[in-house]
Amino acid sequence: PLATTRSMEFLKFRELPAGQNAIVAIAVYSGYNLEDSVVMNQSSIDRGLFRSLFYRSYTDQEKRVGMQVVEQFEKPMRSDTVRLKHGTYDKLDEDGIINPGVRVSGEDIIIGKTAPIAPDAEELGQRTKYHNKRDVSTPLRSTESGIVDQVLVTTNAEGLRFVKVRMRTTKVPQIGDKFASRHGQKGTIGITYRQEDMPFTREGVVPDLIINPHAIPSRMTIAHLIECQLSKVSALKGFEGDATPFTDVTVDSVSALLREHGYQSRGFEVMYNG
């Protein structure tokens, strides 16, 4: 971030940062940012603003009864297996495990596995004399979709085969997603406007998001405003600002720097309707 603190150095924030720098306007625009919501620039989202990757791992292993391995990773066949699941088994490889890079969606089977049926089991009347296995495969969660990122096949402590499949999903900001500044000013997206529908300054700068001014006075997050001001100076000068509390950085000193660069000392700018 442009406004840094000394505690960031101790928290190793440069090695593992969090969040992104956005161009923020504090304004009422269309009323879709009332009550702690934000108006976000759809064009910025399309360019990759606040886009993130989400990983989820699915694991499974063979079971053993006594000395005998009873479960087996394989692609279940309808001819000899009962209790098959709804999802498609077509994406599995011959060994019953999906390949990396395959695109999958809700309830697709990603790890195929079968267990033997006891000779006297009825299996709810689904069983015929040819059926000797039961399906115990792992499907993808019904609400998710994505790409298989990595597949690991290994053995566990007991020497049984163990499979781990990691899924990768790209999450794109949409209405209802929650965002927050570093001052606990949290809000959800109320609406997204394309760049041509957003307001712009005299230099043609279009904000990435617009927060509501009513979120500031009652919460008294004054440091938030000073940090915004300092970040604006930092962006103009090309240096990082020091936002550590109880230092001799004052609002007046930041305002003077802002005035040097030809801006209003408190950071106000006229914006034109998009």
PDB file of C-alpha atoms in Angstrom:
ATOM      1  CA  PRO A   1       0.000   0.000   0.000  1.00  0.00           C
ATOM      2  CA  LEU A   2       0.991   3.613  -0.460  1.00  0.00           C
ATOM      3  CA  ALA A   3       0.433   4.469   3.204  1.00  0.00           C
ATOM      4  CA  THR A   4       2.684   2.147   5.209  1.00  0.00           C
ATOM      5  CA  THR A   5       3.165   1.723   8.956  1.00  0.00           C
ATOM      6  CA  ARG A   6       6.168   0.553  10.954  1.00  0.00           C
ATOM      7  CA  SER A   7       4.254  -2.412  12.314  1.00  0.00           C
ATOM      8  CA  MET A   8       3.964  -3.715   8.734  1.00  0.00           C
ATOM      9  CA  GLU A   9       7.695  -4.428   8.760  1.00  0.00           C
ATOM     10  CA  PHE A  10       7.349  -6.654  11.848  1.00  0.00           C
ATOM     11  CA  LEU A  11       4.312  -8.407  10.398  1.00  0.00           C
ATOM     12  CA  LYS A  12       6.300  -9.200   7.202  1.00  0.00           C
ATOM     13  CA  PHE A  13       3.584  -7.421   5.216  1.00  0.00           C
ATOM     14  CA  ARG A  14       5.892  -6.854   2.238  1.00  0.00           C
ATOM     15  CA  GLU A  15       6.495 -10.581   1.825  1.00  0.00           C
ATOM     16  CA  LEU A  16       2.821 -11.497   2.251  1.00  0.00           C
ATOM     17  CA  PRO A  17       0.647  -8.477   1.431  1.00  0.00           C
ATOM     18  CA  ALA A  18      -3.150  -8.407   1.498  1.00  0.00           C
ATOM     19  CA  GLY A  19      -5.581  -6.492  -0.677  1.00  0.00           C
ATOM     20  CA  GLN A  20      -5.186  -4.104  -3.592  1.00  0.00           C
ATOM     21  CA  ASN A  21      -4.788  -0.380  -4.151  1.00  0.00           C
ATOM     22  CA  ALA A  22      -7.959   1.017  -5.689  1.00  0.00           C
ATOM     23  CA  ILE A  23      -8.885   4.533  -6.794  1.00  0.00           C
ATOM     24  CA  VAL A  24     -11.657   5.445  -4.359  1.00  0.00           C
ATOM     25  CA  ALA A  25     -14.102   8.343  -4.551  1.00  0.00           C
ATOM     26  CA  ILE A  26     -16.102   9.364  -1.487  1.00  0.00           C
ATOM     27  CA  ALA A  27     -19.381  10.526  -3.010  1.00  0.00           C
ATOM     28  CA  VAL A  28     -23.092   9.840  -3.263  1.00  0.00           C
ATOM     29  CA  TYR A  29     -23.669   8.632  -6.800  1.00  0.00           C
ATOM     30  CA  SER A  30     -27.038   7.160  -7.826  1.00  0.00           C
ATOM     31  CA  GLY A  31     -27.876   6.156  -4.240  1.00  0.00           C
ATOM     32  CA  TYR A  32     -26.689   2.591  -4.791  1.00  0.00           C
ATOM     33  CA  ASN A  33     -23.973   3.092  -2.170  1.00  0.00           C
ATOM     34  CA  LEU A  34     -26.248   4.066   0.719  1.00  0.00           C
ATOM     35  CA  GLU A  35     -26.221   2.043   3.959  1.00  0.00           C
ATOM     36  CA  ASP A  36     -22.667   0.729   3.663  1.00  0.00           C
ATOM     37  CA  SER A  37     -22.655  -0.465   0.104  1.00  0.00           C
ATOM     38  CA  VAL A  38     -20.208   0.539  -2.628  1.00  0.00           C
ATOM     39  CA  VAL A  39     -20.537   1.336  -6.320  1.00  0.00           C
ATOM     40  CA  MET A  40     -17.845  -0.539  -8.239  1.00  0.00           C
ATOM     41  CA  ASN A  41     -16.435   0.039 -11.707  1.00  0.00           C
ATOM     42  CA  GLN A  42     -17.377  -2.954 -13.875  1.00  0.00           C
ATOM     43  CA  SER A  43     -14.639  -2.111 -16.381  1.00  0.00           C
ATOM     44  CA  SER A  44     -12.049  -2.332 -13.587  1.00  0.00           C
ATOM     45  CA  ILE A  45     -13.467  -5.718 -12.556  1.00  0.00           C
ATOM     46  CA  ASP A  46     -13.203  -6.890 -16.178  1.00  0.00           C
ATOM     47  CA  ARG A  47      -9.543  -5.823 -16.162  1.00  0.00           C
ATOM     48  CA  GLY A  48      -8.981  -7.991 -13.077  1.00  0.00           C
ATOM     49  CA  LEU A  49      -9.660  -5.785 -10.039  1.00  0.00           C
ATOM     50  CA  PHE A  50     -10.174  -7.832  -6.833  1.00  0.00           C
ATOM     51  CA  ARG A  51     -10.177 -11.098  -8.769  1.00  0.00           C
ATOM     52  CA  SER A  52      -9.004 -14.053  -6.714  1.00  0.00           C
ATOM     53  CA  LEU A  53      -8.278 -17.777  -6.954  1.00  0.00           C
ATOM     54  CA  PHE A  54     -10.006 -20.215  -4.630  1.00  0.00           C
ATOM     55  CA  TYR A  55      -8.601 -23.697  -3.979  1.00  0.00           C
ATOM     56  CA  ARG A  56     -10.379 -26.677  -2.449  1.00  0.00           C
ATOM     57  CA  SER A  57      -8.887 -30.121  -1.865  1.00  0.00           C
ATOM     58  CA  TYR A  58     -10.740 -33.427  -2.053  1.00  0.00           C
ATOM     59  CA  THR A  59      -9.095 -36.511  -0.503  1.00  0.00           C
ATOM     60  CA  ASP A  60      -9.900 -40.214  -0.487  1.00  0.00           C
ATOM     61  CA  GLN A  61      -8.125 -43.453   0.411  1.00  0.00           C
ATOM     62  CA  GLU A  62      -8.576 -47.198   0.096  1.00  0.00           C
ATOM     63  CA  LYS A  63      -9.834 -49.063   3.170  1.00  0.00           C
ATOM     64  CA  ARG A  64      -8.625 -52.334   4.584  1.00  0.00           C
ATOM     65  CA  VAL A  65     -10.515 -55.033   6.495  1.00  0.00           C
ATOM     66  CA  GLY A  66      -8.140 -57.391   8.285  1.00  0.00           C
ATOM     67  CA  MET A  67      -5.271 -58.041   5.866  1.00  0.00           C
ATOM     68  CA  GLN A  68      -7.375 -57.549   2.754  1.00  0.00           C
ATOM     69  CA  VAL A  69      -7.671 -54.263   0.820  1.00  0.00           C
ATOM     70  CA  VAL A  70     -11.381 -53.963   0.118  1.00  0.00           C
ATOM     71  CA  GLU A  71     -11.801 -50.672  -1.751  1.00  0.00           C
ATOM     72  CA  GLN A  72     -10.280 -49.911  -5.122  1.00  0.00           C
ATOM     73  CA  PHE A  73      -9.736 -46.770  -7.207  1.00  0.00           C
ATOM     74  CA  GLU A  74     -11.190 -47.398 -10.664  1.00  0.00           C
ATOM     75  CA  LYS A  75     -13.726 -46.091 -13.152  1.00  0.00           C
ATOM     76  CA  PRO A  76     -16.994 -47.739 -12.022  1.00  0.00           C
ATOM     77  CA  MET A  77     -18.886 -49.615 -14.737  1.00  0.00           C
ATOM     78  CA  ARG A  78     -22.700 -49.644 -14.816  1.00  0.00           C
ATOM     79  CA  SER A  79     -22.671 -53.368 -15.653  1.00  0.00           C
ATOM     80  CA  ASP A  80     -21.191 -54.597 -12.352  1.00  0.00           C
ATOM     81  CA  THR A  81     -21.632 -51.662  -9.929  1.00  0.00           C
ATOM     82  CA  VAL A  82     -24.736 -50.569  -8.009  1.00  0.00           C
ATOM     83  CA  ARG A  83     -25.605 -47.202  -6.437  1.00  0.00           C
ATOM     84  CA  LEU A  84     -23.933 -45.043  -9.092  1.00  0.00           C
ATOM     85  CA  LYS A  85     -24.202 -41.301  -8.492  1.00  0.00           C
ATOM     86  CA  HIS A  86     -25.983 -38.673 -10.629  1.00  0.00           C
ATOM     87  CA  GLY A  87     -22.863 -36.883 -11.926  1.00  0.00           C
ATOM     88  CA  THR A  88     -20.869 -37.852 -15.007  1.00  0.00           C
ATOM     89  CA  TYR A  89     -18.067 -40.412 -14.750  1.00  0.00           C
ATOM     90  CA  ASP A  90     -16.772 -39.598 -18.253  1.00  0.00           C
ATOM     91  CA  LYS A  91     -14.059 -37.218 -17.044  1.00  0.00           C
ATOM     92  CA  LEU A  92     -12.257 -39.924 -15.041  1.00  0.00           C
ATOM     93  CA  ASP A  93      -9.110 -41.546 -16.380  1.00  0.00           C
ATOM     94  CA  GLU A  94      -8.873 -45.351 -16.618  1.00  0.00           C
ATOM     95  CA  ASP A  95      -7.337 -45.505 -13.112  1.00  0.00           C
ATOM     96  CA  GLY A  96     -10.441 -43.783 -11.704  1.00  0.00           C
ATOM     97  CA  ILE A  97      -8.756 -40.449 -10.986  1.00  0.00           C
ATOM     98  CA  ILE A  98      -9.358 -37.229 -12.921  1.00  0.00           C
ATOM     99  CA  ASN A  99      -6.504 -35.601 -14.875  1.00  0.00           C
ATOM    100  CA  PRO A 100      -5.097 -32.132 -14.050  1.00  0.00           C
ATOM    101  CA  GLY A 101      -6.394 -29.328 -16.274  1.00  0.00           C
ATOM    102  CA  VAL A 102      -9.858 -30.840 -16.783  1.00  0.00           C
ATOM    103  CA  ARG A 103     -12.774 -28.391 -16.437  1.00  0.00           C
ATOM    104  CA  VAL A 104     -15.416 -29.728 -14.037  1.00  0.00           C
ATOM    105  CA  SER A 105     -18.757 -28.486 -12.712  1.00  0.00           C
ATOM    106  CA  GLY A 106     -21.284 -29.429 -10.017  1.00  0.00           C
ATOM    107  CA  GLU A 107     -21.556 -33.116  -9.054  1.00  0.00           C
ATOM    108  CA  ASP A 108     -19.024 -34.361 -11.634  1.00  0.00           C
ATOM    109  CA  ILE A 109     -17.139 -37.363 -10.250  1.00  0.00           C
ATOM    110  CA  ILE A 110     -13.481 -36.508  -9.585  1.00  0.00           C
ATOM    111  CA  ILE A 111     -12.312 -39.641  -7.712  1.00  0.00           C
ATOM    112  CA  GLY A 112     -13.795 -42.997  -8.784  1.00  0.00           C
ATOM    113  CA  LYS A 113     -13.808 -45.766  -6.171  1.00  0.00           C
ATOM    114  CA  THR A 114     -15.687 -49.046  -5.625  1.00  0.00           C
ATOM    115  CA  ALA A 115     -16.225 -51.330  -2.637  1.00  0.00           C
ATOM    116  CA  PRO A 116     -17.235 -55.017  -2.815  1.00  0.00           C
ATOM    117  CA  ILE A 117     -20.767 -56.088  -1.854  1.00  0.00           C
ATOM    118  CA  ALA A 118     -21.233 -58.921   0.627  1.00  0.00           C
ATOM    119  CA  PRO A 119     -22.633 -61.994  -1.209  1.00  0.00           C
ATOM    120  CA  ASP A 120     -25.874 -61.950   0.821  1.00  0.00           C
ATOM    121  CA  ALA A 121     -26.609 -58.203   0.535  1.00  0.00           C
ATOM    122  CA  GLU A 122     -29.737 -57.154  -1.363  1.00  0.00           C
ATOM    123  CA  GLU A 123     -28.785 -53.452  -1.959  1.00  0.00           C
ATOM    124  CA  LEU A 124     -32.429 -52.265  -1.993  1.00  0.00           C
ATOM    125  CA  GLY A 125     -33.385 -54.554  -4.863  1.00  0.00           C
ATOM    126  CA  GLN A 126     -30.999 -52.869  -7.327  1.00  0.00           C
ATOM    127  CA  ARG A 127     -28.722 -55.875  -7.348  1.00  0.00           C
ATOM    128  CA  THR A 128     -28.615 -58.585 -10.017  1.00  0.00           C
ATOM    129  CA  LYS A 129     -26.332 -61.620 -10.173  1.00  0.00           C
ATOM    130  CA  TYR A 130     -23.776 -59.600 -12.196  1.00  0.00           C
ATOM    131  CA  HIS A 131     -23.434 -56.806  -9.632  1.00  0.00           C
ATOM    132  CA  ASN A 132     -20.558 -57.404  -7.217  1.00  0.00           C
ATOM    133  CA  LYS A 133     -19.427 -53.840  -6.396  1.00  0.00           C
ATOM    134  CA  ARG A 134     -20.861 -50.686  -4.831  1.00  0.00           C
ATOM    135  CA  ASP A 135     -19.943 -47.140  -5.886  1.00  0.00           C
ATOM    136  CA  VAL A 136     -18.220 -44.993  -3.211  1.00  0.00           C
ATOM    137  CA  SER A 137     -16.841 -42.245  -5.487  1.00  0.00           C
ATOM    138  CA  THR A 138     -16.198 -38.596  -4.550  1.00  0.00           C
ATOM    139  CA  PRO A 139     -18.221 -35.990  -6.488  1.00  0.00           C
ATOM    140  CA  LEU A 140     -17.478 -32.276  -6.758  1.00  0.00           C
ATOM    141  CA  ARG A 141     -19.652 -30.041  -4.547  1.00  0.00           C
ATOM    142  CA  SER A 142     -22.886 -29.344  -6.399  1.00  0.00           C
ATOM    143  CA  THR A 143     -22.542 -25.537  -6.200  1.00  0.00           C
ATOM    144  CA  GLU A 144     -18.949 -25.340  -7.434  1.00  0.00           C
ATOM    145  CA  SER A 145     -17.201 -25.429 -10.789  1.00  0.00           C
ATOM    146  CA  GLY A 146     -13.604 -24.929 -11.831  1.00  0.00           C
ATOM    147  CA  ILE A 147     -10.463 -26.620 -13.111  1.00  0.00           C
ATOM    148  CA  VAL A 148      -8.507 -29.525 -11.620  1.00  0.00           C
ATOM    149  CA  ASP A 149      -5.283 -27.876 -10.459  1.00  0.00           C
ATOM    150  CA  GLN A 150      -3.168 -30.744  -9.107  1.00  0.00           C
ATOM    151  CA  VAL A 151      -3.554 -34.469  -8.476  1.00  0.00           C
ATOM    152  CA  LEU A 152      -1.443 -36.375  -5.947  1.00  0.00           C
ATOM    153  CA  VAL A 153      -1.412 -40.181  -5.720  1.00  0.00           C
ATOM    154  CA  THR A 154       0.612 -41.618  -2.853  1.00  0.00           C
ATOM    155  CA  THR A 155       0.416 -44.168  -0.027  1.00  0.00           C
ATOM    156  CA  ASN A 156      -0.480 -43.444   3.577  1.00  0.00           C
ATOM    157  CA  ALA A 157       1.163 -44.776   6.767  1.00  0.00           C
ATOM    158  CA  GLU A 158      -0.535 -48.169   6.397  1.00  0.00           C
ATOM    159  CA  GLY A 159       0.668 -48.592   2.813  1.00  0.00           C
ATOM    160  CA  LEU A 160      -2.767 -48.013   1.268  1.00  0.00           C
ATOM    161  CA  ARG A 161      -3.278 -45.820  -1.808  1.00  0.00           C
ATOM    162  CA  PHE A 162      -4.247 -42.244  -1.027  1.00  0.00           C
ATOM    163  CA  VAL A 163      -5.483 -39.611  -3.514  1.00  0.00           C
ATOM    164  CA  LYS A 164      -5.650 -35.831  -3.168  1.00  0.00           C
ATOM    165  CA  VAL A 165      -7.254 -33.659  -5.886  1.00  0.00           C
ATOM    166  CA  ARG A 166      -6.971 -29.863  -5.716  1.00  0.00           C
ATOM    167  CA  MET A 167      -9.620 -27.772  -7.485  1.00  0.00           C
ATOM    168  CA  ARG A 168      -9.066 -24.193  -8.676  1.00  0.00           C
ATOM    169  CA  THR A 169     -11.874 -21.649  -9.133  1.00  0.00           C
ATOM    170  CA  THR A 170     -11.555 -18.011 -10.230  1.00  0.00           C
ATOM    171  CA  LYS A 171     -13.812 -15.756  -8.179  1.00  0.00           C
ATOM    172  CA  VAL A 172     -14.889 -12.493  -9.834  1.00  0.00           C
ATOM    173  CA  PRO A 173     -16.477  -9.670  -7.784  1.00  0.00           C
ATOM    174  CA  GLN A 174     -20.248  -9.384  -8.196  1.00  0.00           C
ATOM    175  CA  ILE A 175     -23.149  -7.606  -6.494  1.00  0.00           C
ATOM    176  CA  GLY A 176     -23.349  -8.631  -2.845  1.00  0.00           C
ATOM    177  CA  ASP A 177     -19.640  -9.360  -2.357  1.00  0.00           C
ATOM    178  CA  LYS A 178     -18.087  -7.690   0.664  1.00  0.00           C
ATOM    179  CA  PHE A 179     -15.056  -5.407   0.685  1.00  0.00           C
ATOM    180  CA  ALA A 180     -13.328  -3.484   3.446  1.00  0.00           C
ATOM    181  CA  SER A 181     -10.654  -0.858   3.936  1.00  0.00           C
ATOM    182  CA  ARG A 182      -7.978  -1.196   6.599  1.00  0.00           C
ATOM    183  CA  HIS A 183     -10.125   0.838   9.006  1.00  0.00           C
ATOM    184  CA  GLY A 184     -13.000  -1.597   9.325  1.00  0.00           C
ATOM    185  CA  GLN A 185     -15.082   0.356   6.805  1.00  0.00           C
ATOM    186  CA  LYS A 186     -16.804  -2.644   5.309  1.00  0.00           C
ATOM    187  CA  GLY A 187     -19.479  -2.688   2.655  1.00  0.00           C
ATOM    188  CA  THR A 188     -21.036  -4.818  -0.063  1.00  0.00           C
ATOM    189  CA  ILE A 189     -21.291  -4.022  -3.763  1.00  0.00           C
ATOM    190  CA  GLY A 190     -24.656  -2.358  -4.377  1.00  0.00           C
ATOM    191  CA  ILE A 191     -24.275  -1.937  -8.135  1.00  0.00           C
ATOM    192  CA  THR A 192     -21.550  -2.030 -10.787  1.00  0.00           C
ATOM    193  CA  TYR A 193     -21.332   0.616 -13.508  1.00  0.00           C
ATOM    194  CA  ARG A 194     -19.228   0.501 -16.654  1.00  0.00           C
ATOM    195  CA  GLN A 195     -16.483   3.101 -16.956  1.00  0.00           C
ATOM    196  CA  GLU A 196     -18.550   5.390 -19.199  1.00  0.00           C
ATOM    197  CA  ASP A 197     -21.311   5.539 -16.548  1.00  0.00           C
ATOM    198  CA  MET A 198     -18.930   6.450 -13.716  1.00  0.00           C
ATOM    199  CA  PRO A 199     -18.040  10.044 -12.777  1.00  0.00           C
ATOM    200  CA  PHE A 200     -14.597  11.392 -13.748  1.00  0.00           C
ATOM    201  CA  THR A 201     -12.314  14.201 -12.582  1.00  0.00           C
ATOM    202  CA  ARG A 202     -10.983  17.038 -14.739  1.00  0.00           C
ATOM    203  CA  GLU A 203      -7.916  14.906 -15.494  1.00  0.00           C
ATOM    204  CA  GLY A 204     -10.120  12.061 -16.654  1.00  0.00           C
ATOM    205  CA  VAL A 205      -9.440   9.830 -13.637  1.00  0.00           C
ATOM    206  CA  VAL A 206     -12.309   7.380 -13.109  1.00  0.00           C
ATOM    207  CA  PRO A 207     -12.660   5.766  -9.650  1.00  0.00           C
ATOM    208  CA  ASP A 208     -12.641   1.995  -9.172  1.00  0.00           C
ATOM    209  CA  LEU A 209     -15.188   2.260  -6.381  1.00  0.00           C
ATOM    210  CA  ILE A 210     -17.342   4.932  -4.747  1.00  0.00           C
ATOM    211  CA  ILE A 211     -18.021   4.818  -1.015  1.00  0.00           C
ATOM    212  CA  ASN A 212     -20.691   6.865   0.724  1.00  0.00           C
ATOM    213  CA  PRO A 213     -19.701   9.926   2.806  1.00  0.00           C
ATOM    214  CA  HIS A 214     -22.319   8.965   5.435  1.00  0.00           C
ATOM    215  CA  ALA A 215     -20.064   6.067   6.479  1.00  0.00           C
ATOM    216  CA  ILE A 216     -17.465   8.498   7.883  1.00  0.00           C
ATOM    217  CA  PRO A 217     -18.815  10.997  10.507  1.00  0.00           C
ATOM    218  CA  SER A 218     -20.656   8.767  12.988  1.00  0.00           C
ATOM    219  CA  ARG A 219     -17.853   6.179  12.979  1.00  0.00           C
ATOM    220  CA  MET A 220     -15.161   8.822  13.434  1.00  0.00           C
ATOM    221  CA  THR A 221     -12.570   6.995  11.309  1.00  0.00           C
ATOM    222  CA  ILE A 222     -10.578  10.199  10.840  1.00  0.00           C
ATOM    223  CA  ALA A 223      -7.357   8.278  10.242  1.00  0.00           C
ATOM    224  CA  HIS A 224      -9.057   6.751   7.215  1.00  0.00           C
ATOM    225  CA  LEU A 225      -9.428  10.185   5.630  1.00  0.00           C
ATOM    226  CA  ILE A 226      -5.859  11.189   6.506  1.00  0.00           C
ATOM    227  CA  GLU A 227      -4.615   7.925   5.002  1.00  0.00           C
ATOM    228  CA  CYS A 228      -6.581   8.633   1.815  1.00  0.00           C
ATOM    229  CA  GLN A 229      -4.996  12.070   1.652  1.00  0.00           C
ATOM    230  CA  LEU A 230      -1.506  10.672   2.288  1.00  0.00           C
ATOM    231  CA  SER A 231      -1.992   7.982  -0.368  1.00  0.00           C
ATOM    232  CA  LYS A 232      -2.979  10.647  -2.886  1.00  0.00           C
ATOM    233  CA  VAL A 233       0.249  12.556  -2.152  1.00  0.00           C
ATOM    234  CA  SER A 234       2.231   9.295  -2.359  1.00  0.00           C
ATOM    235  CA  ALA A 235       0.743   8.516  -5.771  1.00  0.00           C
ATOM    236  CA  LEU A 236       1.681  12.002  -7.029  1.00  0.00           C
ATOM    237  CA  LYS A 237       5.210  12.041  -5.571  1.00  0.00           C
ATOM    238  CA  GLY A 238       6.032   8.385  -6.207  1.00  0.00           C
ATOM    239  CA  PHE A 239       7.058   7.696  -2.591  1.00  0.00           C
ATOM    240  CA  GLU A 240       5.481   5.625   0.147  1.00  0.00           C
ATOM    241  CA  GLY A 241       3.871   7.619   2.941  1.00  0.00           C
ATOM    242  CA  ASP A 242       4.363   6.812   6.632  1.00  0.00           C
ATOM    243  CA  ALA A 243       0.984   6.367   8.323  1.00  0.00           C
ATOM    244  CA  THR A 244       2.372   5.189  11.678  1.00  0.00           C
ATOM    245  CA  PRO A 245       0.346   6.815  14.482  1.00  0.00           C
ATOM    246  CA  PHE A 246       1.892   9.279  16.985  1.00  0.00           C
ATOM    247  CA  THR A 247       4.535  10.486  14.526  1.00  0.00           C
ATOM    248  CA  ASP A 248       5.016  14.078  13.374  1.00  0.00           C
ATOM    249  CA  VAL A 249       3.096  13.546  10.121  1.00  0.00           C
ATOM    250  CA  THR A 250       0.254  16.047  10.441  1.00  0.00           C
ATOM    251  CA  VAL A 251      -2.820  16.742   8.360  1.00  0.00           C
ATOM    252  CA  ASP A 252      -1.474  20.227   7.609  1.00  0.00           C
ATOM    253  CA  SER A 253       1.845  18.893   6.307  1.00  0.00           C
ATOM    254  CA  VAL A 254       0.043  16.437   4.015  1.00  0.00           C
ATOM    255  CA  SER A 255      -2.333  19.201   2.877  1.00  0.00           C
ATOM    256  CA  ALA A 256       0.595  21.471   2.028  1.00  0.00           C
ATOM    257  CA  LEU A 257       2.155  18.761  -0.149  1.00  0.00           C
ATOM    258  CA  LEU A 258      -1.189  18.233  -1.873  1.00  0.00           C
ATOM    259  CA  ARG A 259      -1.450  21.982  -2.565  1.00  0.00           C
ATOM    260  CA  GLU A 260       2.065  21.949  -4.050  1.00  0.00           C
ATOM    261  CA  HIS A 261       0.842  19.489  -6.654  1.00  0.00           C
ATOM    262  CA  GLY A 262      -2.043  21.761  -7.628  1.00  0.00           C
ATOM    263  CA  TYR A 263      -4.863  20.040  -5.746  1.00  0.00           C
ATOM    264  CA  GLN A 264      -7.301  21.316  -3.157  1.00  0.00           C
ATOM    265  CA  SER A 265      -5.591  20.955   0.215  1.00  0.00           C
ATOM    266  CA  ARG A 266      -8.161  18.518   1.675  1.00  0.00           C
ATOM    267  CA  GLY A 267      -8.354  16.400  -1.468  1.00  0.00           C
ATOM    268  CA  PHE A 268     -11.688  17.646  -2.803  1.00  0.00           C
ATOM    269  CA  GLU A 269     -12.123  17.472  -6.570  1.00  0.00           C
ATOM    270  CA  VAL A 270     -14.942  18.368  -8.929  1.00  0.00           C
ATOM    271  CA  MET A 271     -16.274  15.259 -10.652  1.00  0.00           C
ATOM    272  CA  TYR A 272     -18.303  15.203 -13.848  1.00  0.00           C
ATOM    273  CA  ASN A 273     -21.292  12.959 -14.375  1.00  0.00           C
ATOM    274  CA  GLY A 274     -20.590   9.823 -16.394  1.00  0.00           C
TER     275      GLY A 274
END
